[in-house]
Amino acid sequence: MRTIFNYRQLTGYYKLSCMCNSNLLKIKVGIICLPLFLILFSLNVSFAQTRFNKIYNIIKSTEGYDFYLAITNLNVQGNNFFVVGAVPDSTTISNSEVNAFLLIDSIGNIQEKKILLTGNEMLRHAIAPKTLLTLNHKYYMLGYNSDYTTDSIYPYLLIYDTISNQTVEYNLNNINFSFMPELSQNLYCYNGKIYAAVSAIENGSSQRIHCYIIDTSGNLQSIFNYYTSGYNEILPKLINHTSNKLLLFSSITKQVASLALISRIIARRIDSLGNFIDYFYQGSFADSLYGIEDVIATKDGGFLIATQRYTYSPSFDYQFSYGVFLKLDSAGQKQWIYNPGGYRCNSCDWSYNTIELPCGDFMLSGTFTLYGVPFDTTIPPELNQPARFWHLSRITNQGELVWRRLYNYIKPNNYAYYNYYNFDLDTCPDKGFILSGYISDDINVLDSGWLVKVDSMGCLVPGCHLSPPEVPTDSSVHVLLYPNPANDFINFMPQFFESDVEYRLVDMLGRSGVHGTVPDGSTNMIDSRFLPAGTYLLCVNNDKVRITKKVVVQR
């Protein structure tokens, strides 16, 4: 990535000069002046930050097969990104999932790829989210297989050596699991060993946690399991607690009605051999928290957990769920619970990721759903579709919102029901953030990998972080548009409308290519790869203001 100095960013414009021997020093390319170097750092100068969003619909293997990609894990490698994805293996009758490795550059282009075809009829499942570890020059990943011949399910460890470009797979055991959810897996490195945790049902028992200790060569050393009598135990996550001790987070659940369940989060303290010591945390059923999507150790000695809250509505006989983040202190006491959806989130589907910034603030991400009018059968379904987004939020260490961004994918002339999955969030060397996952088209049963790279303010569209005027007026509203001309995507953001807005993209003959309703302040990405090259008008309005922008799609 080429970096440049951006003198205007945050601090305004600076005119740089350096006085040497009372003469003005002329700065030329390739000449380094020590006083200038010191001036640059004293003026709060920052490097340019990259922004991109990419949809990876089809990946071609070296054998010529086409694959639809679902991204499950991501690792930042300097200015590049190592991506693990799942693709259906069309070379088998079972259409088994296989794994794909992609190396992606700083602007989202694929530089290298490796697709692991199996050629057998065993149903292989994708590498699970949150199971990518990096040790020296090797990647460690966790997935599971379904063997129809023995009617069993078992996890496997996949090791990819980046120097030899070889992969080795190790089956962890031959226990006949009858059920193992794809998301109920975790991989963690501690004291030079690999700890794999899965949630599975064995021999008709309730769902319980199975943990495997493995050396870095893939050799299985021991197996241990945990369960809570009378409950299912799901979604485990391992993390270091103190010297020679680990915390095993999970949630225990029980069905109490046709659609209602009770759930709470627990954390066991275990030693490096897997022996139970005591309970670090036993949450309340009143909190109704379900599953551990992510957990990090925080600078204050506590932990931040990405989880879900389930709420049963007797009037609708329906179980609502929305993502929340739970903060524990160093003694395992609850400090706060944060809901990134707020009052607008009828079902903030999943809270997936959390990271802590050097300043102590937290970055959170997940998927976000806005419904028009839930359960209103008087509204035609096509006019009451849910709007789905990825969200990226920054909060303080006290759980107070600093800012939130919403990212929405729009495919022209296609109003299929999409599910969004945001499985990874990471920081980048330019202090921006990268979100990864995939979009699932439930009608056509197609998955598309999705990467969104934003700057340190969460902006895909430059200027998204601007504050609204103290006294909003009709003239203060505007629509940010980027880039223009556009190639792959037309990204637009309505600002300061103070209400949801309607949008419509039309060509110069007045023909509509895409339309819909989105929240004020959301970042919306129209997939212009499906539009003919030419000039279009983007019209954005609410009941008070209408703004029209001209945008060019070029190839």
Coordinates of C-alpha atoms in Angstrom, one line a residue:
M1 CA 0.0 0.0 0.0
R2 CA 1.4 3.4 -0.9
T3 CA 1.1 5.8 2.0
I4 CA 0.9 9.6 1.8
F5 CA 0.8 12.4 4.4
N6 CA -2.7 13.9 4.8
Y7 CA -2.2 17.3 6.3
R8 CA -5.9 18.2 6.2
Q9 CA -7.2 15.3 8.3
L10 CA -8.5 16.3 11.7
T11 CA -6.0 19.1 12.2
G12 CA -6.7 21.3 9.1
Y13 CA -4.1 22.3 6.5
Y14 CA -0.5 22.8 7.4
K15 CA 2.1 24.7 5.3
L16 CA 5.4 23.0 6.1
S17 CA 8.8 24.7 6.0
C18 CA 12.1 23.9 7.7
M19 CA 14.7 26.6 8.5
C20 CA 18.3 25.6 8.1
N21 CA 21.1 28.2 8.3
S22 CA 18.4 31.0 8.0
N23 CA 17.5 29.7 4.5
L24 CA 14.3 28.1 3.5
L25 CA 15.0 24.4 2.9
K26 CA 13.2 23.1 -0.3
I27 CA 11.8 19.7 0.2
K28 CA 12.2 17.3 -2.8
V29 CA 11.2 13.7 -3.3
G30 CA 13.8 11.4 -2.0
I31 CA 15.4 13.9 0.3
I32 CA 15.2 13.3 4.0
C33 CA 15.6 16.2 6.5
L34 CA 15.7 15.4 10.2
P35 CA 14.1 18.7 11.3
L36 CA 11.2 18.0 8.8
F37 CA 10.8 14.5 10.3
L38 CA 10.4 16.0 13.7
I39 CA 8.0 18.7 12.4
L40 CA 5.8 16.1 10.8
F41 CA 5.3 14.2 14.1
S42 CA 4.8 17.3 16.1
L43 CA 1.9 18.4 13.8
N44 CA -0.4 15.4 14.4
V45 CA 0.1 14.2 10.8
S46 CA -1.6 10.9 9.9
F47 CA -1.2 8.5 7.1
A48 CA -3.9 8.0 4.5
Q49 CA -6.4 5.3 5.4
T50 CA -7.7 2.9 2.9
R51 CA -11.4 2.2 2.4
F52 CA -13.1 -0.6 0.3
N53 CA -16.0 -2.9 0.2
K54 CA -15.9 -6.1 -1.8
I55 CA -18.3 -8.9 -2.5
Y56 CA -16.7 -12.2 -3.6
N57 CA -19.5 -14.1 -5.5
I58 CA -17.5 -16.7 -7.4
I59 CA -14.0 -18.0 -6.8
K60 CA -12.4 -20.2 -9.5
S61 CA -10.2 -23.1 -8.5
T62 CA -7.1 -24.0 -10.5
E63 CA -9.1 -27.0 -11.8
G64 CA -11.6 -24.6 -13.3
Y65 CA -14.5 -25.1 -10.9
D66 CA -16.7 -22.2 -9.8
F67 CA -17.3 -21.8 -6.1
Y68 CA -19.5 -19.5 -4.1
L69 CA -17.5 -18.2 -1.1
A70 CA -18.6 -17.8 2.6
I71 CA -15.9 -16.1 4.6
T72 CA -15.6 -17.4 8.2
N73 CA -12.2 -16.2 9.4
L74 CA -9.8 -13.4 8.7
N75 CA -6.2 -12.5 9.9
V76 CA -4.5 -9.2 9.2
Q77 CA -1.0 -9.7 7.7
G78 CA 0.5 -6.2 7.6
N79 CA -1.3 -4.5 4.7
N80 CA -2.8 -7.8 3.4
F81 CA -5.5 -10.1 4.7
F82 CA -5.5 -13.8 5.0
V83 CA -9.0 -15.1 4.6
V84 CA -10.5 -18.5 5.3
G85 CA -13.7 -19.3 3.4
A86 CA -16.1 -22.2 2.8
V87 CA -17.2 -23.3 -0.7
P88 CA -19.5 -26.1 -1.8
D89 CA -17.6 -28.9 -3.6
S90 CA -19.5 -29.4 -6.7
T91 CA -17.2 -32.3 -7.7
T92 CA -19.0 -34.5 -5.1
I93 CA -22.6 -35.8 -5.0
S94 CA -23.0 -34.6 -1.4
N95 CA -22.0 -31.1 -2.4
S96 CA -19.7 -31.1 0.6
E97 CA -18.3 -27.9 1.9
V98 CA -14.5 -27.5 1.4
N99 CA -12.1 -24.8 2.6
A100 CA -10.5 -22.0 0.6
F101 CA -7.6 -19.8 1.6
L102 CA -7.3 -16.3 0.0
L103 CA -4.6 -13.7 0.3
I104 CA -6.1 -10.3 -0.3
D105 CA -4.3 -7.0 -0.8
S106 CA -4.9 -3.7 0.9
I107 CA -7.7 -2.7 -1.6
G108 CA -9.5 -6.0 -1.6
N109 CA -8.0 -7.7 -4.6
I110 CA -7.3 -11.5 -4.5
Q111 CA -3.5 -12.1 -4.8
E112 CA -3.3 -15.8 -4.1
K113 CA -5.9 -18.6 -3.5
K114 CA -5.9 -22.2 -2.4
I115 CA -9.0 -24.4 -2.6
L116 CA -8.9 -27.8 -0.8
L117 CA -10.9 -30.2 -2.9
T118 CA -11.7 -33.5 -1.0
G119 CA -12.9 -35.7 -3.9
N120 CA -14.8 -37.9 -1.4
E121 CA -18.4 -38.2 -0.3
M122 CA -17.9 -37.5 3.4
L123 CA -19.8 -34.3 4.2
R124 CA -17.2 -31.8 5.3
H125 CA -18.3 -28.7 7.1
A126 CA -16.6 -25.3 6.9
I127 CA -13.8 -24.1 9.2
A128 CA -15.8 -22.6 12.1
P129 CA -15.7 -18.9 12.9
K130 CA -13.3 -17.8 15.6
T131 CA -11.1 -20.9 15.1
L132 CA -8.1 -19.4 13.2
L133 CA -4.8 -19.3 15.1
T134 CA -1.4 -18.1 13.9
L135 CA 1.7 -19.7 15.4
N136 CA 5.0 -18.9 13.7
H137 CA 4.5 -19.7 10.0
K138 CA 1.5 -22.0 10.5
Y139 CA -2.3 -21.5 10.7
Y140 CA -4.4 -23.8 12.9
M141 CA -8.2 -24.2 12.2
L142 CA -11.1 -26.2 13.5
G143 CA -13.9 -27.8 11.5
Y144 CA -16.0 -31.0 11.6
N145 CA -17.0 -33.8 9.3
S146 CA -20.2 -35.9 8.9
D147 CA -19.5 -39.5 8.0
Y148 CA -22.7 -41.1 6.6
T149 CA -21.2 -44.6 6.6
T150 CA -20.9 -44.6 10.4
D151 CA -23.6 -42.0 11.1
S152 CA -21.2 -40.0 13.1
I153 CA -19.9 -36.4 13.4
Y154 CA -16.4 -35.6 14.6
P155 CA -14.1 -32.5 14.7
Y156 CA -10.9 -32.1 12.8
L157 CA -7.9 -29.8 13.2
L158 CA -6.5 -28.4 9.9
I159 CA -2.9 -27.1 9.9
Y160 CA -1.7 -24.9 7.0
D161 CA 2.1 -24.4 6.6
T162 CA 2.6 -21.1 4.7
I163 CA 6.2 -22.0 3.9
S164 CA 5.6 -25.4 2.3
N165 CA 2.1 -24.4 1.2
Q166 CA 0.9 -27.8 2.5
T167 CA -2.1 -28.6 4.6
V168 CA -2.4 -31.5 7.1
E169 CA -5.7 -32.7 8.7
Y170 CA -6.0 -34.5 12.0
N171 CA -9.3 -36.1 13.2
L172 CA -9.5 -35.4 16.9
N173 CA -11.4 -38.5 18.0
N174 CA -13.9 -41.2 16.9
I175 CA -16.7 -40.3 19.4
N176 CA -20.0 -40.8 17.6
F177 CA -21.4 -37.3 18.0
S178 CA -25.0 -37.1 16.7
F179 CA -25.1 -33.3 16.6
M180 CA -22.5 -30.5 16.5
P181 CA -23.6 -27.0 15.6
E182 CA -21.1 -25.3 13.3
L183 CA -20.8 -22.2 15.4
S184 CA -20.2 -24.2 18.7
Q185 CA -16.4 -24.5 18.3
N186 CA -13.4 -22.6 19.6
L187 CA -9.6 -22.8 19.2
Y188 CA -7.2 -21.3 21.7
C189 CA -3.4 -21.4 22.3
Y190 CA -2.1 -21.5 25.8
N191 CA 1.5 -22.4 27.1
G192 CA 2.5 -23.7 23.7
K193 CA -0.5 -26.1 23.3
I194 CA -3.7 -26.0 21.3
Y195 CA -7.0 -26.2 23.1
A196 CA -10.0 -27.1 21.0
A197 CA -13.5 -26.8 22.5
V198 CA -16.7 -28.0 20.9
S199 CA -20.3 -28.3 21.9
A200 CA -21.9 -31.6 20.8
I201 CA -24.4 -34.3 21.7
E202 CA -23.0 -37.8 22.3
N203 CA -25.0 -41.0 22.5
G204 CA -28.3 -39.2 23.0
S205 CA -27.1 -37.3 26.0
S206 CA -27.7 -33.6 26.5
Q207 CA -25.4 -31.2 24.7
R208 CA -22.1 -30.8 26.5
I209 CA -18.7 -29.2 26.1
H210 CA -15.8 -31.4 24.9
C211 CA -12.2 -30.1 25.1
Y212 CA -9.1 -31.4 23.4
I213 CA -5.5 -30.6 24.2
I214 CA -3.2 -30.9 21.1
D215 CA 0.4 -30.2 20.6
T216 CA 1.5 -27.9 17.8
S217 CA 2.3 -30.9 15.5
G218 CA -1.4 -32.0 15.7
N219 CA -1.0 -34.8 18.1
L220 CA -4.0 -35.3 20.5
Q221 CA -2.8 -35.5 24.1
S222 CA -6.0 -35.6 26.1
I223 CA -9.8 -35.2 26.1
F224 CA -12.1 -33.9 28.8
N225 CA -15.7 -32.8 28.9
Y226 CA -18.0 -30.7 31.0
Y227 CA -21.8 -30.6 31.4
T228 CA -24.5 -29.3 33.7
S229 CA -27.1 -31.9 34.6
G230 CA -30.6 -31.2 33.1
Y231 CA -29.3 -28.5 30.7
N232 CA -27.7 -28.2 27.3
E233 CA -24.3 -26.5 27.4
I234 CA -23.4 -24.6 24.2
L235 CA -21.0 -22.2 22.5
P236 CA -17.8 -22.5 24.5
K237 CA -14.9 -20.1 24.5
L238 CA -11.5 -20.5 26.2
I239 CA -9.4 -17.6 27.3
N240 CA -6.4 -17.1 29.6
H241 CA -7.1 -16.0 33.2
T242 CA -4.0 -16.2 35.3
S243 CA -0.8 -18.2 35.3
N244 CA -1.5 -21.9 34.7
K245 CA -5.3 -21.3 34.6
L246 CA -7.9 -20.9 31.9
L247 CA -11.4 -19.7 31.8
L248 CA -14.0 -21.8 29.9
F249 CA -17.0 -19.7 29.1
S250 CA -20.3 -21.3 27.9
S251 CA -24.0 -21.0 28.3
I252 CA -26.5 -23.5 29.8
T253 CA -30.0 -23.6 28.4
K254 CA -33.3 -25.4 28.9
Q255 CA -36.5 -25.4 26.8
V256 CA -39.4 -24.5 29.1
A257 CA -42.2 -24.0 26.5
S258 CA -42.8 -24.6 22.9
L259 CA -40.8 -21.5 21.9
A260 CA -39.4 -20.3 25.2
L261 CA -36.1 -21.2 26.8
I262 CA -34.1 -20.1 29.8
S263 CA -30.4 -19.5 29.5
R264 CA -27.5 -18.1 31.5
I265 CA -23.7 -17.7 31.0
I266 CA -21.2 -19.5 33.2
A267 CA -17.4 -19.5 33.3
R268 CA -15.3 -22.3 34.8
R269 CA -11.8 -21.9 36.0
I270 CA -9.7 -24.9 34.9
D271 CA -6.0 -25.7 35.0
S272 CA -3.8 -26.4 32.0
L273 CA -4.6 -30.1 32.1
G274 CA -8.4 -29.5 31.9
N275 CA -9.1 -30.1 35.6
F276 CA -12.0 -28.1 37.1
I277 CA -11.0 -25.7 39.8
D278 CA -14.1 -23.5 40.5
Y279 CA -16.7 -21.2 39.0
F280 CA -15.4 -17.7 38.1
Y281 CA -18.9 -16.5 37.0
Q282 CA -22.4 -17.9 37.2
G283 CA -24.8 -15.5 35.5
S284 CA -28.5 -15.1 36.3
F285 CA -31.3 -16.6 34.3
A286 CA -33.0 -13.2 34.7
D287 CA -30.4 -11.8 32.3
S288 CA -31.4 -14.4 29.7
L289 CA -28.0 -14.4 28.0
Y290 CA -27.5 -17.1 25.4
G291 CA -24.2 -18.2 23.8
I292 CA -20.6 -16.9 23.7
E293 CA -19.7 -15.5 20.3
D294 CA -16.6 -13.7 21.4
V295 CA -14.7 -12.9 24.7
I296 CA -11.7 -10.8 25.3
A297 CA -9.6 -10.1 28.4
T298 CA -9.6 -6.3 29.1
K299 CA -6.9 -4.0 30.4
D300 CA -8.6 -3.7 33.8
G301 CA -8.4 -7.4 34.4
G302 CA -12.0 -8.1 33.5
F303 CA -13.6 -9.6 30.4
L304 CA -16.0 -8.4 27.6
I305 CA -18.3 -11.0 26.1
A306 CA -20.3 -10.8 22.9
T307 CA -23.6 -12.7 23.4
Q308 CA -27.4 -12.7 22.8
R309 CA -30.4 -11.9 25.0
Y310 CA -33.6 -13.9 24.5
T311 CA -36.9 -12.4 25.4
Y312 CA -40.1 -14.4 25.2
S313 CA -43.3 -12.6 24.2
P314 CA -46.4 -14.4 25.5
S315 CA -48.8 -12.3 23.4
F316 CA -47.0 -13.3 20.2
D317 CA -45.8 -16.7 21.5
Y318 CA -42.4 -15.8 20.0
Q319 CA -38.9 -15.7 21.3
F320 CA -37.1 -12.4 20.3
S321 CA -33.4 -12.3 20.3
Y322 CA -30.9 -9.4 20.1
G323 CA -27.2 -9.1 20.5
V324 CA -25.7 -7.6 23.6
F325 CA -22.2 -7.2 25.2
L326 CA -21.6 -8.2 28.8
K327 CA -18.7 -6.6 30.8
L328 CA -17.3 -8.5 33.9
D329 CA -14.8 -7.1 36.3
S330 CA -11.7 -9.0 37.5
A331 CA -13.6 -10.7 40.2
G332 CA -16.3 -12.0 37.9
Q333 CA -18.9 -9.5 38.8
K334 CA -21.2 -8.0 36.2
Q335 CA -20.5 -4.3 35.5
W336 CA -22.8 -3.5 32.6
I337 CA -24.7 -4.9 29.6
Y338 CA -24.7 -2.9 26.4
N339 CA -27.3 -3.3 23.5
P340 CA -25.9 -1.8 20.3
G341 CA -29.4 -1.8 18.7
G342 CA -31.1 0.4 21.2
Y343 CA -34.7 1.2 20.7
R344 CA -34.5 0.8 16.9
C345 CA -33.5 -2.9 17.0
N346 CA -36.5 -5.2 16.9
S347 CA -34.0 -8.1 16.5
C348 CA -30.4 -7.2 16.6
D349 CA -29.6 -10.7 15.4
W350 CA -26.0 -11.3 16.5
S351 CA -23.2 -9.7 18.5
Y352 CA -20.2 -11.3 17.0
N353 CA -17.0 -9.4 17.7
T354 CA -15.2 -7.1 20.2
I355 CA -11.7 -5.6 20.4
E356 CA -10.2 -3.2 22.9
L357 CA -8.4 -0.1 21.6
P358 CA -5.2 1.3 23.2
C359 CA -7.2 4.1 24.8
G360 CA -9.5 1.6 26.6
D361 CA -12.5 2.1 24.4
F362 CA -14.1 -1.0 22.7
M363 CA -15.0 -1.7 19.1
L364 CA -18.1 -3.9 18.6
S365 CA -19.6 -5.5 15.5
G366 CA -22.3 -7.8 14.5
T367 CA -25.5 -7.9 12.4
F368 CA -28.4 -5.5 12.9
T369 CA -32.0 -5.9 11.8
L370 CA -34.7 -3.3 11.5
Y371 CA -38.3 -4.4 10.9
G372 CA -40.9 -2.1 9.5
V373 CA -43.9 -3.1 11.6
P374 CA -43.4 -6.6 13.2
F375 CA -46.4 -9.0 12.8
D376 CA -48.6 -6.4 11.0
T377 CA -50.4 -8.6 8.5
T378 CA -52.2 -5.6 7.0
I379 CA -49.0 -4.5 5.2
P380 CA -48.1 -6.5 2.1
P381 CA -45.0 -8.6 2.9
E382 CA -43.0 -7.0 0.0
L383 CA -43.5 -3.6 1.7
N384 CA -42.6 -4.8 5.2
Q385 CA -39.3 -6.7 4.6
P386 CA -36.7 -6.4 7.3
A387 CA -33.6 -4.2 6.6
R388 CA -30.4 -6.0 7.5
F389 CA -27.0 -4.4 8.3
W390 CA -23.6 -5.0 9.7
H391 CA -22.9 -2.6 12.5
L392 CA -19.7 -1.3 13.9
S393 CA -19.9 0.6 17.2
R394 CA -17.4 2.3 19.4
I395 CA -18.2 2.5 23.2
T396 CA -16.3 3.7 26.3
N397 CA -15.1 1.3 29.0
Q398 CA -18.2 2.3 30.9
G399 CA -20.5 1.0 28.1
E400 CA -21.5 4.4 26.7
L401 CA -21.9 4.8 22.9
V402 CA -19.4 7.0 21.1
W403 CA -20.6 6.3 17.6
R404 CA -22.2 3.6 15.5
R405 CA -22.1 2.9 11.8
L406 CA -24.5 0.7 9.7
Y407 CA -23.5 -1.0 6.5
N408 CA -26.1 -2.2 4.0
Y409 CA -25.7 -4.3 0.9
I410 CA -28.1 -3.7 -2.0
K411 CA -28.3 -5.8 -5.1
P412 CA -30.2 -4.1 -8.0
N413 CA -33.4 -5.7 -9.2
N414 CA -33.2 -8.4 -6.5
Y415 CA -35.3 -8.3 -3.4
A416 CA -34.4 -11.7 -2.1
Y417 CA -34.3 -12.2 1.7
Y418 CA -30.7 -11.9 2.8
N419 CA -29.0 -13.1 6.0
Y420 CA -25.9 -11.2 7.0
Y421 CA -23.1 -12.9 9.0
N422 CA -20.2 -10.8 10.4
F423 CA -17.7 -13.3 11.8
D424 CA -14.6 -11.2 12.2
L425 CA -13.5 -7.7 13.2
D426 CA -9.8 -6.6 13.4
T427 CA -7.7 -3.5 13.4
C428 CA -5.4 -2.5 10.5
P429 CA -1.9 -0.9 10.5
D430 CA -3.5 2.4 9.3
K431 CA -5.7 2.4 12.4
G432 CA -8.8 1.5 10.4
F433 CA -10.9 -1.6 10.8
I434 CA -11.8 -4.6 8.6
L435 CA -15.1 -6.5 8.9
S436 CA -15.5 -9.9 7.3
G437 CA -18.2 -12.5 6.8
Y438 CA -20.8 -13.3 4.1
I439 CA -24.2 -12.7 2.7
S440 CA -26.6 -15.6 2.3
D441 CA -29.4 -15.4 -0.4
D442 CA -32.0 -17.6 1.2
I443 CA -34.1 -17.8 -2.0
N444 CA -31.3 -18.8 -4.5
V445 CA -29.3 -20.6 -1.7
L446 CA -26.1 -18.7 -2.7
D447 CA -23.4 -17.3 -0.4
S448 CA -21.2 -14.4 -1.2
G449 CA -18.1 -13.4 0.9
W450 CA -18.1 -9.8 2.1
L451 CA -15.2 -7.6 3.3
V452 CA -15.7 -4.0 4.4
K453 CA -12.5 -1.9 5.2
V454 CA -13.2 1.4 6.9
D455 CA -11.1 4.2 8.4
S456 CA -10.6 4.9 12.1
M457 CA -14.0 6.6 12.4
G458 CA -15.8 3.7 10.7
C459 CA -16.3 5.6 7.5
L460 CA -16.5 3.8 4.1
V461 CA -17.8 7.1 2.7
P462 CA -15.5 10.0 3.6
G463 CA -17.1 12.5 5.9
C464 CA -19.5 10.0 7.6
H465 CA -18.3 11.1 11.0
L466 CA -19.4 14.8 10.7
S467 CA -21.6 16.0 13.5
P468 CA -25.1 17.3 12.8
P469 CA -25.7 21.1 13.1
E470 CA -26.9 22.4 16.5
V471 CA -30.1 23.7 14.8
P472 CA -31.0 21.3 11.9
T473 CA -32.7 22.8 8.9
D474 CA -33.8 21.5 5.6
S475 CA -30.7 23.0 4.0
S476 CA -28.4 21.2 6.4
V477 CA -29.3 17.7 5.1
H478 CA -27.2 16.1 2.4
V479 CA -26.2 12.8 0.8
L480 CA -22.6 11.6 0.8
L481 CA -21.7 9.7 -2.4
Y482 CA -18.5 7.7 -2.9
P483 CA -16.9 6.9 -5.3
N484 CA -18.1 8.9 -8.3
P485 CA -17.5 7.6 -11.0
A486 CA -18.2 4.2 -9.6
N487 CA -17.2 0.7 -10.8
D488 CA -18.2 -2.1 -8.4
F489 CA -20.2 -0.2 -5.9
I490 CA -22.2 3.1 -5.5
N491 CA -21.9 3.9 -1.8
F492 CA -24.2 6.6 -0.4
M493 CA -25.0 7.9 3.1
P494 CA -28.0 10.1 3.9
Q495 CA -27.1 12.6 6.7
F496 CA -29.1 14.7 9.1
F497 CA -32.6 13.8 7.6
E498 CA -33.6 12.9 11.2
S499 CA -35.8 10.1 9.8
D500 CA -35.7 7.1 7.6
V501 CA -35.3 8.0 3.9
E502 CA -36.5 6.5 0.7
Y503 CA -34.0 6.1 -2.2
R504 CA -34.3 5.3 -5.8
L505 CA -31.6 4.9 -8.5
V506 CA -32.9 5.6 -12.0
D507 CA -31.1 5.8 -15.4
M508 CA -31.4 8.8 -17.7
L509 CA -34.6 7.3 -19.3
G510 CA -36.3 7.2 -15.9
R511 CA -36.1 3.4 -15.5
S512 CA -35.6 2.3 -11.8
G513 CA -32.8 0.0 -11.1
V514 CA -33.2 -0.2 -7.3
H515 CA -35.3 1.4 -4.6
G516 CA -36.0 1.0 -0.9
T517 CA -36.0 2.6 2.6
V518 CA -32.9 2.9 4.8
P519 CA -32.2 4.7 8.1
D520 CA -30.7 8.1 8.2
G521 CA -26.9 7.9 8.7
S522 CA -26.5 4.4 7.3
T523 CA -23.9 3.5 4.7
N524 CA -25.6 1.8 1.7
M525 CA -23.7 -0.1 -1.0
I526 CA -25.4 -0.6 -4.3
D527 CA -23.8 -3.4 -6.2
S528 CA -23.2 -1.6 -9.5
R529 CA -21.6 -4.6 -11.1
F530 CA -25.1 -5.6 -12.1
L531 CA -25.9 -2.3 -13.7
P532 CA -25.0 -1.2 -17.3
A533 CA -22.3 1.5 -17.6
G534 CA -23.8 4.9 -17.9
T535 CA -25.2 7.9 -16.0
Y536 CA -27.8 7.5 -13.2
L537 CA -29.7 9.7 -10.8
L538 CA -29.8 8.8 -7.1
C539 CA -32.9 10.3 -5.5
V540 CA -33.0 10.4 -1.6
N541 CA -36.0 11.9 0.3
N542 CA -38.2 11.9 3.3
D543 CA -41.5 13.8 3.7
K544 CA -39.7 17.1 4.0
V545 CA -36.6 17.1 1.8
R546 CA -35.6 15.6 -1.6
I547 CA -32.0 15.4 -2.8
T548 CA -30.9 14.2 -6.2
K549 CA -27.3 13.3 -7.1
K550 CA -25.8 12.3 -10.5
V551 CA -23.6 9.3 -10.5
V552 CA -21.6 7.6 -13.3
V553 CA -21.1 3.9 -13.5
Q554 CA -18.0 3.1 -15.7
R555 CA -16.2 -0.1 -16.6

